[in-house]
Coordinates of C-alpha atoms and ligand atoms in Angstrom, one line a residue:
X1 CA 18.3 192.1 -124.3
X2 CA 19.8 190.7 -127.5
X3 CA 23.1 190.1 -125.8
X4 CA 21.4 188.2 -123.0
X5 CA 19.3 186.2 -125.4
X6 CA 22.2 185.0 -127.4
X7 CA 24.1 184.0 -124.3
X8 CA 21.0 182.1 -123.1
X9 CA 20.4 180.2 -126.4
X10 CA 24.0 178.9 -126.3
X11 CA 23.6 177.8 -122.8
X12 CA 20.4 176.0 -123.5
X13 CA 21.9 174.1 -126.4
X14 CA 24.8 172.9 -124.2
X15 CA 22.5 171.8 -121.5
X16 CA 19.9 170.0 -123.6
X17 CA 21.6 166.6 -123.3
X18 CA 21.7 166.6 -119.5
X19 CA 19.4 164.5 -117.3
X20 CA 16.8 166.3 -115.3
X21 CA 18.5 168.2 -112.6
X22 CA 18.1 167.1 -109.1
X23 CA 16.7 170.4 -107.8
X24 CA 17.7 170.4 -104.2
X25 CA 15.6 173.1 -102.8
X26 CA 16.6 174.7 -99.5
X27 CA 13.7 174.1 -97.2
X28 CA 12.5 177.0 -95.1
X29 CA 9.8 177.1 -92.5
X30 CA 7.1 179.4 -93.8
X31 CA 6.2 182.5 -91.7
X32 CA 2.6 181.3 -91.5
X33 CA 2.6 177.7 -90.2
X34 CA -0.8 177.2 -88.9
X35 CA -3.4 179.2 -90.9
X36 CA -6.4 178.5 -88.7
X37 CA -4.6 179.2 -85.4
X38 CA -3.0 182.3 -86.7
X39 CA -6.3 183.5 -88.1
X40 CA -7.9 183.1 -84.7
X41 CA -5.3 185.2 -82.9
X42 CA -4.5 187.7 -85.6
X43 CA -4.9 191.5 -84.9
X44 CA -4.1 194.2 -87.3
X45 CA -2.6 196.3 -84.4
X46 CA 0.1 193.6 -84.0
X47 CA 1.0 193.8 -87.7
X48 CA 1.1 197.6 -87.6
X49 CA 3.4 197.4 -84.6
X50 CA 6.0 195.7 -86.8
X51 CA 6.3 198.9 -88.9
X52 CA 8.5 201.7 -87.5
X53 CA 6.3 204.8 -87.9
X54 CA 8.0 208.1 -88.6
X55 CA 10.7 209.1 -86.1
X56 CA 9.4 211.0 -83.1
X57 CA 5.9 209.4 -83.4
X58 CA 5.1 211.7 -86.3
X59 CA 2.8 209.5 -88.1
X60 CA 3.2 206.8 -90.8
X61 CA 4.7 207.2 -94.3
X62 CA 4.9 204.4 -96.8
X63 CA 8.1 205.8 -98.3
X64 CA 9.8 205.8 -95.0
X65 CA 8.7 202.3 -94.2
X66 CA 10.0 201.0 -97.5
X67 CA 13.3 202.8 -97.6
X68 CA 14.6 205.0 -94.8
X69 CA 14.0 202.7 -91.9
X70 CA 16.3 200.2 -93.5
X71 CA 18.8 202.8 -94.5
X72 CA 19.0 203.7 -90.8
X73 CA 19.4 200.1 -89.7
X74 CA 21.9 197.2 -90.2
X75 CA 20.3 196.7 -93.7
X76 CA 21.8 200.0 -94.9
X77 CA 24.3 198.2 -97.2
X78 CA 21.9 195.4 -98.2
X79 CA 20.5 195.1 -101.7
X80 CA 17.3 197.0 -102.1
X81 CA 16.9 197.1 -105.9
X82 CA 18.6 195.1 -108.6
X83 CA 17.6 196.4 -112.0
X84 CA 18.2 194.5 -115.3
X85 CA 17.8 196.7 -118.4
X86 CA 16.5 195.7 -121.8
X87 CA 20.0 195.6 -123.1
X88 CA 21.2 193.4 -120.2
X89 CA 22.7 196.4 -118.4
X90 CA 22.5 196.1 -114.6
X91 CA 22.2 198.5 -111.8
X92 CA 22.1 197.8 -108.1
X93 CA 21.1 200.1 -105.2
X94 CA 21.5 199.4 -101.5
X95 CA 18.9 200.8 -99.1
X96 CA 21.3 203.6 -98.3
X97 CA 21.7 204.5 -102.0
X98 CA 17.9 204.2 -102.6
X99 CA 17.4 206.5 -99.6
X100 CA 19.7 209.1 -101.2
X101 CA 18.1 208.8 -104.7
X102 CA 14.6 209.1 -103.3
X103 CA 15.7 212.1 -101.1
X104 CA 17.0 213.8 -104.2
X105 CA 13.6 213.3 -105.9
X106 CA 11.7 214.6 -102.9
X107 CA 14.0 217.7 -102.8
X108 CA 13.5 218.2 -106.5
X109 CA 9.7 218.2 -105.9
X110 CA 10.0 220.5 -103.0
X111 CA 12.0 223.0 -105.0
X112 CA 9.4 222.9 -107.8
X113 CA 6.7 223.8 -105.2
X114 CA 5.1 220.4 -105.1
X115 CA 3.7 219.7 -101.7
X116 CA 1.8 217.3 -99.6
X117 CA -1.3 216.2 -101.4
X118 CA -0.1 217.1 -104.9
X119 CA -0.3 214.3 -107.4
X120 CA 2.9 213.0 -109.2
X121 CA 2.5 210.6 -112.1
X122 CA 5.0 208.3 -113.8
X123 CA 4.6 207.2 -117.4
X124 CA 7.7 205.2 -118.1
X125 CA 8.9 201.7 -118.6
X126 CA 10.3 199.8 -115.7
X127 CA 13.4 202.0 -115.2
X128 CA 15.1 203.0 -111.9
X129 CA 13.8 206.6 -112.3
X130 CA 10.3 205.3 -111.8
X131 CA 11.1 203.7 -108.5
X132 CA 13.0 206.8 -107.3
X133 CA 10.0 209.0 -108.3
X134 CA 7.4 206.8 -106.6
X135 CA 9.2 206.5 -103.3
X136 CA 10.5 210.1 -103.4
X137 CA 6.9 211.3 -104.0
X138 CA 5.7 209.4 -100.9
X139 CA 8.5 210.8 -98.8
X140 CA 7.5 214.3 -99.8
X141 CA 4.0 213.6 -98.6
X142 CA 2.7 213.9 -102.2
X143 CA 0.5 211.3 -103.9
X144 CA 2.0 208.8 -106.3
X145 CA -0.1 207.8 -109.3
X146 CA 1.4 205.3 -111.8
X147 CA 0.3 205.3 -115.5
X148 CA 1.0 202.4 -117.8
X149 CA 3.3 203.2 -120.7
X150 CA 1.4 201.2 -123.2
X151 CA -1.7 203.3 -122.8
X152 CA -2.6 205.6 -125.8
X153 CA -3.0 209.4 -125.4
X154 CA -6.7 209.3 -124.5
X155 CA -6.5 206.9 -121.5
X156 CA -3.4 208.9 -120.4
X157 CA -5.4 212.2 -120.6
X158 CA -8.3 210.8 -118.7
X159 CA -6.1 209.8 -115.8
X160 CA -3.8 212.8 -115.7
X161 CA -6.7 215.2 -115.9
X162 CA -9.0 213.4 -113.5
X163 CA -6.1 213.0 -111.0
X164 CA -5.2 216.8 -111.4
X165 CA -1.6 215.6 -111.7
X166 CA 0.9 218.4 -111.3
X167 CA 4.1 216.5 -112.2
X168 CA 4.7 213.8 -114.9
X169 CA 7.8 211.8 -115.1
X170 CA 8.2 210.3 -118.6
X171 CA 10.7 209.6 -121.4
X172 CA 11.2 211.9 -124.4
X173 CA 9.7 209.2 -126.7
X174 CA 6.6 208.7 -124.7
X175 CA 6.3 212.5 -124.2
X176 CA 6.4 213.1 -128.0
X177 CA 4.1 210.2 -128.9
X178 CA 1.6 210.2 -126.1
X179 CA 1.7 213.5 -124.2
X180 CA 2.1 216.2 -126.8
X181 CA -1.3 215.4 -128.4
X182 CA -3.1 216.1 -125.1
X183 CA -0.8 218.7 -123.5
X184 CA -3.0 221.6 -124.2
X185 CA -5.9 220.0 -122.3
X186 CA -3.7 219.1 -119.2
X187 CA -4.5 222.3 -117.4
X188 CA -3.3 221.1 -114.0
X189 CA 0.1 219.9 -115.1
X190 CA 3.0 222.1 -114.1
X191 CA 6.2 220.1 -114.6
X192 CA 7.3 217.3 -117.0
X193 CA 10.5 215.5 -116.2
X194 CA 12.2 213.7 -119.1
X195 CA 14.1 210.7 -117.9
X196 CA 16.5 210.3 -120.8
X197 CA 18.7 213.4 -120.4
X198 CA 16.9 215.6 -122.9
X199 CA 15.1 218.8 -122.2
X200 CA 12.0 219.8 -124.2
X201 CA 10.8 223.2 -125.0
X202 CA 8.5 224.6 -122.3
X203 CA 4.9 224.8 -123.3
X204 CA 2.4 227.5 -122.2
X205 CA 1.7 226.2 -118.8
X206 CA 4.1 223.4 -118.4
X207 CA 7.8 223.5 -117.7
X208 CA 9.8 220.6 -119.2
X209 CA 13.0 219.6 -117.5
X210 CA 15.7 217.0 -117.6
X211 CA 15.2 214.4 -114.8
X212 CA 18.9 213.6 -114.2
X213 CA 20.1 217.1 -114.2
X214 CA 17.6 218.2 -111.5
X215 CA 18.4 215.0 -109.6
X216 CA 22.1 215.8 -109.6
X217 CA 21.5 219.3 -108.4
X218 CA 19.2 218.2 -105.6
X219 CA 20.5 217.4 -102.1
X220 CA 20.7 213.8 -101.0
X221 CA 19.4 214.6 -97.5
X222 CA 15.7 215.0 -96.8
X223 CA 13.5 214.8 -93.8
X224 CA 10.4 212.8 -94.6
X225 CA 7.3 214.9 -94.5
X226 CA 5.0 214.2 -91.6
X227 CA 2.1 212.2 -92.8
X228 CA -0.8 210.8 -90.9
X229 CA -1.8 207.1 -91.5
X230 CA -5.0 208.5 -93.0
X231 CA -3.3 210.9 -95.4
X232 CA -3.6 210.0 -99.1
X233 CA -0.6 208.3 -100.5
X234 CA -1.5 206.5 -103.7
X235 CA -3.9 207.1 -106.5
X236 CA -4.7 204.2 -108.9
X237 CA -7.0 204.2 -111.8
X238 CA -9.2 201.2 -112.5
X239 CA -11.9 200.7 -115.1
X240 CA -15.6 200.9 -114.5
X241 CA -18.5 199.7 -116.7
X242 CA -20.5 202.9 -116.8
X243 CA -18.0 205.7 -117.0
X244 CA -14.5 206.7 -117.5
X245 CA -11.8 205.2 -115.2
X246 CA -12.3 205.6 -111.5
X247 CA -9.6 207.1 -109.3
X248 CA -9.1 204.8 -106.3
X249 CA -7.7 206.5 -103.3
X250 CA -5.3 204.8 -100.8
X251 CA -3.8 206.2 -97.7
X252 CA -0.4 205.6 -95.9
X253 CA -2.1 203.1 -93.5
X254 CA -2.1 200.7 -96.5
X255 CA 1.5 199.9 -95.6
X256 CA 0.2 197.6 -92.9
X257 CA -1.5 195.3 -95.5
X258 CA 1.5 195.5 -97.8
X259 CA 3.8 194.5 -95.0
X260 CA 1.5 191.8 -93.6
X261 CA 0.8 190.1 -96.9
X262 CA 4.5 190.2 -97.8
X263 CA 5.2 188.3 -94.6
X264 CA 2.4 185.8 -94.5
X265 CA 1.3 185.3 -98.1
X266 CA 4.4 185.9 -100.2
X267 CA 6.5 184.7 -97.3
X268 CA 9.4 187.2 -97.5
X269 CA 12.3 186.1 -95.3
X270 CA 15.6 187.9 -94.6
X271 CA 18.0 187.7 -97.6
X272 CA 15.3 186.8 -100.1
X273 CA 15.4 188.1 -103.7
X274 CA 11.9 188.7 -105.0
X275 CA 10.7 189.2 -108.5
X276 CA 7.2 190.6 -109.3
X277 CA 6.7 190.7 -113.1
X278 CA 3.7 193.1 -113.0
X279 CA 4.3 196.6 -114.4
X280 CA 3.9 199.4 -111.8
X281 CA 1.3 200.9 -114.1
X282 CA -1.0 198.4 -112.5
X283 CA -1.7 198.1 -108.8
X284 CA 0.2 194.8 -108.3
X285 CA 3.3 196.4 -109.8
X286 CA 3.1 199.2 -107.1
X287 CA 1.9 197.3 -104.0
X288 CA 4.1 194.3 -104.6
X289 CA 6.5 195.4 -107.4
X290 CA 7.7 198.3 -105.3
X291 CA 6.4 198.6 -101.8
X292 CA 5.9 195.3 -100.0
X293 CA 9.4 193.7 -100.6
X294 CA 11.1 196.9 -99.7
X295 CA 9.1 197.2 -96.5
X296 CA 10.7 193.8 -95.6
X297 CA 14.2 195.0 -96.4
X298 CA 14.7 192.2 -99.0
X299 CA 16.1 192.5 -102.5
X300 CA 13.6 193.6 -105.2
X301 CA 14.5 192.5 -108.7
X302 CA 13.2 194.7 -111.5
X303 CA 13.3 193.5 -115.1
X304 CA 12.8 196.1 -117.8
X305 CA 12.2 193.7 -120.7
X306 CA 8.7 192.2 -121.3
X307 CA 7.8 188.6 -121.4
X308 CA 10.3 186.2 -123.1
X309 CA 10.3 182.6 -121.9
X310 CA 14.0 181.8 -122.1
X311 CA 14.9 185.3 -120.8
X312 CA 12.6 184.7 -117.8
X313 CA 13.8 181.3 -117.0
X314 CA 17.4 182.5 -117.4
X315 CA 16.7 185.3 -114.9
X316 CA 15.1 183.0 -112.4
X317 CA 18.2 180.8 -112.6
X318 CA 21.0 183.3 -112.9
X319 CA 19.7 185.9 -110.3
X320 CA 18.8 183.1 -107.9
X321 CA 15.3 184.4 -107.5
X322 CA 13.7 183.0 -104.3
X323 CA 10.1 184.2 -104.6
X324 CA 8.4 184.9 -107.9
X325 CA 5.0 186.7 -108.3
X326 CA 3.5 186.6 -111.8
X327 CA 0.2 186.2 -113.6
X328 CA -1.9 183.5 -115.3
X329 CA -1.4 185.0 -118.8
X330 CA 2.4 184.7 -118.5
X331 CA 2.1 181.2 -117.0
X332 CA -0.1 180.1 -119.9
X333 CA 2.5 181.5 -122.3
X334 CA 5.2 179.6 -120.6
X335 CA 3.2 176.4 -120.7
X336 CA 2.8 176.7 -124.5
X337 CA 6.6 176.9 -125.1
X338 CA 8.4 173.7 -125.4
X339 CA 11.2 174.1 -122.9
X340 CA 12.2 171.3 -120.6
X341 CA 12.7 173.6 -117.6
X342 CA 14.0 170.9 -115.3
X343 CA 16.7 169.8 -117.7
X344 CA 17.7 173.2 -118.9
X345 CA 17.6 175.4 -115.8
X346 CA 18.7 175.2 -112.3
X347 CA 15.8 176.7 -110.3
X348 CA 16.9 175.3 -107.0
X349 CA 16.9 178.7 -105.3
X350 CA 13.2 179.3 -106.3
X351 CA 11.1 178.7 -103.2
X352 CA 7.7 180.0 -104.0
X353 CA 5.6 181.0 -107.1
X354 CA 2.6 183.2 -106.6
X355 CA 0.0 184.4 -109.2
X356 CA -2.7 187.0 -109.3
X357 CA -5.0 188.9 -111.6
X358 CA -7.1 186.3 -113.3
X359 CA -8.4 182.8 -112.7
X360 CA -5.5 180.3 -112.6
X361 CA -6.6 177.1 -114.2
X362 CA -5.9 173.8 -112.4
X363 CA -3.9 172.7 -115.4
X364 CA -1.4 175.5 -114.8
X365 CA -0.9 174.3 -111.2
X366 CA -0.4 170.7 -112.4
X367 CA 2.0 171.9 -115.1
X368 CA 4.0 173.9 -112.6
X369 CA 4.2 171.0 -110.2
X370 CA 5.6 168.9 -112.9
X371 CA 7.8 171.4 -114.6
X372 CA 8.8 173.9 -111.9
X373 CA 8.7 171.5 -109.0
X374 CA 6.1 173.3 -107.0
X375 CA 2.5 174.5 -107.2
X376 CA 1.7 178.0 -108.1
X377 CA 0.0 179.8 -105.3
X378 CA -2.9 181.8 -106.6
X379 CA -4.2 184.9 -104.7
X380 CA -7.0 187.3 -105.2
X381 CA -7.4 191.0 -104.7
X382 CA -8.4 194.3 -106.5
X383 CA -7.2 197.8 -106.9
X384 CA -9.8 198.8 -104.3
X385 CA -8.5 196.3 -101.7
X386 CA -5.0 197.7 -102.0
X387 CA -3.4 194.3 -101.2
X388 CA -4.0 190.6 -101.2
X389 CA -7.2 189.5 -99.6
X390 CA -7.7 185.8 -100.4
X391 CA -4.7 183.6 -100.9
X392 CA -3.1 180.2 -101.0
X393 CA -0.4 180.2 -98.3
X394 CA 2.9 178.3 -98.4
X395 CA 1.8 176.2 -95.4
X396 CA -1.7 175.3 -96.6
X397 CA -2.7 172.5 -99.0
X398 CA -3.5 173.9 -102.5
X399 CA -6.8 173.0 -104.2
X400 CA -6.0 173.6 -107.8
X401 CA -8.4 176.2 -109.3
X402 CA -9.2 177.8 -105.9
X403 CA -8.1 181.3 -104.9
X404 CA -7.5 180.0 -101.4
X405 CA -8.7 181.3 -98.0
X406 CA -9.2 184.9 -96.7
X407 CA -6.2 186.6 -95.2
X408 CA -6.1 186.5 -91.4
X409 CA -7.8 189.8 -90.4
X410 CA -10.1 189.7 -93.4
X411 CA -13.7 188.5 -93.2
X412 CA -15.0 187.4 -96.6
X413 CA -18.5 186.3 -97.5
X414 CA -20.5 185.2 -100.5
X415 CA -23.7 187.2 -100.7
X416 CA -27.0 186.9 -102.2
X417 CA -27.7 190.4 -103.5
X418 CA -31.0 192.1 -104.2
X419 CA -31.6 195.7 -105.3
X420 CA -35.2 196.5 -104.5
X421 CA -36.5 199.6 -106.3
X422 CA -35.3 202.7 -104.5
X423 CA -34.1 200.8 -101.4
X424 CA -30.4 200.5 -102.2
X425 CA -28.6 197.2 -102.1
X426 CA -29.6 194.3 -99.8
X427 CA -27.3 191.4 -99.0
X428 CA -27.7 188.1 -97.3
X429 CA -24.9 185.6 -96.8
X430 CA -25.2 182.5 -98.9
X431 CA -25.3 179.6 -96.4
X432 CA -24.9 176.6 -98.6
X433 CA -21.3 175.7 -99.6
X434 CA -20.8 175.6 -103.3
X435 CA -23.6 178.1 -104.0
X436 CA -22.3 181.2 -105.8
X437 CA -23.0 184.9 -105.1
X438 CA -21.2 188.2 -104.9
X439 CA -17.9 188.2 -103.0
X440 CA -18.0 190.7 -100.2
X441 CA -15.4 191.8 -97.6
X442 CA -16.1 193.2 -94.2
X443 CA -14.8 196.8 -94.3
X444 CA -12.1 198.2 -92.1
X445 CA -8.8 196.6 -93.2
X446 CA -5.8 199.0 -93.5
X447 CA -5.5 199.1 -97.3
X448 CA -9.2 199.4 -98.0
X449 CA -9.7 202.3 -100.5
X450 CA -10.9 205.4 -98.8
X451 CA -12.7 207.0 -101.8
X452 CA -13.3 207.0 -105.5
X453 CA -11.8 210.3 -106.5
X454 CA -14.6 213.0 -106.7
X455 CA -17.3 210.4 -106.7
X456 CA -18.8 209.9 -103.3
X457 CA -22.0 208.4 -104.6
X458 CA -20.1 205.6 -106.4
X459 CA -18.1 204.9 -103.3
X460 CA -21.2 204.7 -101.1
X461 CA -22.8 202.4 -103.6
X462 CA -20.0 199.9 -103.5
X463 CA -20.9 199.1 -99.8
X464 CA -23.8 197.3 -98.4
X465 CA -23.7 198.3 -94.8
X466 CA -20.4 197.2 -93.5
X467 CA -19.7 195.0 -96.5
X468 CA -17.6 196.1 -99.4
X469 CA -19.1 194.5 -102.5
X470 CA -16.3 193.4 -104.8
X471 CA -18.3 193.0 -108.1
X472 CA -16.9 189.4 -108.4
X473 CA -18.9 186.3 -108.3
X474 CA -17.5 183.4 -106.2
X475 CA -18.4 180.5 -104.0
X476 CA -17.0 179.0 -100.9
X477 CA -16.6 175.3 -100.4
X478 CA -17.2 173.3 -97.2
X479 CA -13.5 173.7 -96.2
X480 CA -13.6 177.5 -96.5
X481 CA -11.7 177.8 -99.8
X482 CA -13.0 180.4 -102.2
X483 CA -13.5 179.8 -105.9
X484 CA -13.8 182.5 -108.6
X485 CA -16.9 182.3 -110.8
X486 CA -16.7 185.5 -112.9
X487 CA -17.5 189.3 -112.8
X488 CA -20.9 190.5 -111.8
X489 CA -20.5 193.4 -114.3
X490 CA -19.2 194.0 -117.8
X491 CA -15.6 194.8 -116.9
X492 CA -13.1 193.0 -119.1
X493 CA -10.0 191.3 -117.8
X494 CA -7.5 191.0 -120.7
X495 CA -4.1 189.6 -120.1
X496 CA -4.6 190.5 -116.5
X497 CA -5.6 194.1 -117.2
X498 CA -8.9 195.7 -116.4
X499 CA -10.5 197.4 -119.4
X500 CA -13.7 199.4 -119.0
X501 CA -16.0 198.8 -122.0
X502 CA -17.3 202.4 -121.7
X503 CA -13.9 203.9 -122.2
X504 CA -13.3 201.9 -125.4
X505 CA -16.8 202.5 -126.7
X506 CA -16.4 206.2 -126.2
X507 CA -13.2 206.2 -128.3
X508 CA -14.8 204.1 -131.1
X509 CA -17.7 206.5 -131.3
X510 CA -15.3 209.3 -132.1
X511 CA -14.6 207.6 -135.5
X512 CA -16.7 209.4 -138.1
X513 CA -18.1 206.2 -139.5
X514 CA -19.2 204.6 -136.2
X515 CA -22.8 205.2 -135.1
X516 CA -22.9 202.8 -132.2
X517 CA -20.4 200.6 -130.4
X518 CA -20.5 197.9 -127.7
X519 CA -17.5 196.2 -126.3
X520 CA -17.2 192.9 -124.5
X521 CA -14.6 190.5 -123.2
X522 CA -14.5 187.4 -125.4
X523 CA -13.1 184.3 -123.7
X524 CA -9.6 183.6 -125.0
X525 CA -7.3 180.7 -124.1
X526 CA -4.2 182.9 -123.8
X527 CA -5.4 186.3 -122.6
X528 CA -8.3 185.1 -120.5
X529 CA -10.5 187.5 -122.4
X530 CA -9.8 189.6 -125.4
X531 CA -11.5 193.0 -126.2
X532 CA -14.1 192.6 -128.9
X533 CA -16.1 195.4 -130.4
X534 CA -19.4 195.3 -132.1
X535 CA -20.0 198.3 -134.2
X536 CA -23.0 199.8 -136.1
X537 CA -21.7 201.9 -139.0
X538 CA -23.3 205.2 -140.0
X539 CA -23.7 204.0 -143.6
X540 CA -23.6 200.6 -145.1
X541 CA -19.9 200.1 -146.0
X542 CA -20.6 197.4 -148.6
X543 CA -17.4 196.3 -150.2
X544 CA -15.4 198.9 -148.3
X545 CA -16.2 197.2 -145.0
X546 CA -12.8 195.6 -144.6
X547 CA -11.0 198.9 -145.4
X548 CA -13.1 200.8 -143.0
X549 CA -12.5 198.3 -140.2
X550 CA -8.7 198.5 -140.8
X551 CA -9.0 202.3 -140.5
X552 CA -11.1 201.9 -137.3
X553 CA -8.6 199.5 -135.9
X554 CA -5.7 201.9 -136.5
X555 CA -7.8 204.8 -135.1
X556 CA -8.5 202.8 -131.9
X557 CA -5.0 201.7 -131.4
X558 CA -3.6 205.2 -131.8
X559 CA -6.2 206.6 -129.3
X560 CA -6.3 203.9 -126.7
X561 CA -3.0 202.1 -127.0
X562 CA -2.5 198.4 -127.6
X563 CA -3.4 197.2 -124.1
X564 CA -6.9 198.7 -124.3
X565 CA -7.9 198.8 -128.1
X566 CA -10.1 196.0 -129.4
X567 CA -8.4 193.0 -130.9
X568 CA -11.6 191.9 -132.8
X569 CA -14.3 193.8 -134.5
X570 CA -17.7 192.8 -135.9
X571 CA -20.0 194.9 -137.9
X572 CA -23.7 194.5 -136.9
X573 CA -26.9 196.1 -138.0
X574 CA -28.2 196.8 -134.5
X575 CA -27.2 196.3 -130.9
X576 CA -29.3 194.5 -128.3
X577 CA -30.7 197.1 -125.9
X578 CA -33.0 197.3 -122.9
X579 CA -36.2 199.3 -123.2
X580 CA -34.5 202.3 -121.7
X581 CA -31.9 202.1 -124.5
X582 CA -29.0 200.6 -122.4
X583 CA -26.8 198.3 -124.5
X584 CA -27.0 194.7 -123.3
X585 CA -23.3 193.7 -123.4
X586 CA -24.1 190.5 -121.5
X587 CA -26.3 189.4 -124.3
X588 CA -23.6 190.1 -126.9
X589 CA -21.3 188.0 -124.8
X590 CA -23.8 185.2 -124.7
X591 CA -24.2 185.4 -128.4
X592 CA -20.5 185.3 -128.8
X593 CA -20.2 182.2 -126.7
X594 CA -23.0 180.5 -128.6
X595 CA -25.3 180.6 -125.6
X596 CA -27.8 182.7 -127.4
X597 CA -28.9 182.9 -131.0
X598 CA -29.0 186.2 -132.9
X599 CA -32.2 187.5 -134.5
X600 CA -34.2 186.4 -131.5
X601 CA -36.1 188.4 -128.9
X602 CA -34.0 188.8 -125.8
X603 CA -36.1 188.9 -122.6
X604 CA -38.8 190.7 -124.6
X605 CA -36.4 193.5 -125.4
X606 CA -35.4 194.9 -128.8
X607 CA -34.4 192.0 -131.0
X608 CA -30.8 191.7 -132.1
X609 CA -29.4 191.4 -135.6
Ligands
LIG701 P1 -7.6 194.9 -110.6 O1 -8.4 195.9 -109.8 O2 -7.1 195.5 -112.0 O3 -6.4 194.4 -109.9 O4 -8.5 193.7 -111.0 C1 -9.2 193.0 -110.0 C2 -10.0 192.0 -110.6 O5 -9.2 191.0 -111.2 C3 -10.8 191.2 -109.6 O6 -12.0 191.9 -109.2 C4 -11.1 189.9 -110.3 O7 -12.2 190.0 -111.2 C5 -9.8 189.7 -111.0 N1 -8.9 188.8 -110.3 C6 -7.8 189.2 -109.5 N2 -7.2 188.1 -109.0 C7 -7.9 187.0 -109.4 C8 -7.8 185.6 -109.2 N3 -6.8 185.1 -108.4 N4 -8.7 184.8 -109.8 C9 -9.7 185.3 -110.5 N5 -9.8 186.6 -110.8 C10 -9.0 187.5 -110.2

């Protein structure tokens, strides 16, 4: 990256005196021209018919739709993946080459006895091996489960163990730092593949092999395993409020949503180069950072380096990115940096900017119109929905601050929810525009999750009859646009990432000095929310409090990793609780935001402070 950065700095200096560039953008007619009309006539069957299906009518396979069908077509020699490494190194793969690499990985799995239905995880940065593994796993009929490389050992353990993962693809460094401390407990794991050419020493139950050596020994021909549209394809973990992460199960049928949203929301058109900045460790980085663009046979740009404003602008310019999918946290960081984009960069190839993951403030849209020459199109979805559900579309006027309108084929509603004792959940659509309630989606779209792993009860409870209850609060205006209000539960969204308070609290409680812990999302101008912990100590720490907190901070970071560990701590004497002893995180949040005073009875419950 250093090399690239130096080059960029020089270039920026030279350009600084130029007048704002006349960014002549090539106009393209969007795939979706008349939202209302298309919505009326849309049928999922028609979208599904645009996929190929496995040869000989042998079902549907996401890996085949993303790779092999293009490798067998006129797109064979077209760019599938352009990878830019942290050191500026580049690698490109055509659809034909991607097919060969993913075949090798599928053969490698087959030789190791990994079959249909077995779970294969990746824990790496954004390197080509991750993409070969994900797509090769799908072609082998196995289940792909991405893990985020900035997790600490404990979140990694929870996910690998719960997912009963048999294979883990990782680097030697991540293996040493994050996997060895939990290896003994990973009873289902059989094979670890190290991506950087090294071989480890086999452990009791796990064989450790070199990724590239096995890849080079494997054949580059492979017949995609027959999979039914309802066979499991992807396993994503997402956070809950009351327990450890939930495994969200998706099937091959999800390809229909990936494809459809790529066409009508992201507006993929032949010859486009697309860049999704999300890490595949999160669902956006898989559905849209890997699958959707490849299903359209366009070029997918992968950048290994993390956020850096001039690097990012430089990439948009130099690579001639046409469609860019990013997140509000990144946009807010760009807004803070004093770069006159229009003077310094030629972004005339950029046609569309999309955003997801958190509320996108109206200021961000105005900033983007002024500085990038177009509005950012916000869209909304969740791990459970598998793909975009509510969106701003290239052909539809943008209302800054709104998530847009439901995808054609998706019926959304704002519900008034009641939970009468022992009678489950009751919902009634809110009639008045502007009145908020819980956002619900009528079940049955192709990428709807099919289960929470090993938790039927929780799955059942997330539906009210035919409505999937999203856990988000929203309202709908009189023109049918949806507006995000907040979460209906305690889940934290920090820098676009879901963090479950329970998972963090459990880790903090393992520290010998912590008696009780409660974790909330504290509003933060950059990250949306930051993770804040309130802790009750076992003994009064007195003057040692600062030292103790430092120790706790280090402990939490080591266990949970930097994406999940609290950024702020506060020592309290007592936590607010309900009569049944449940911690009232909402009340802590209100106190934090100054809406509630401490040392006061809260709804007649145990006083706080
Ligand atoms: P995840 O399952 O990690 O993708 O997170 C999904 C959650 O992120 C949603 O339930 C929302 O709370 C939040 N979210 C996603 N997109 C948006 C958006 N455009 N505006 C506001 N919140 C969003």
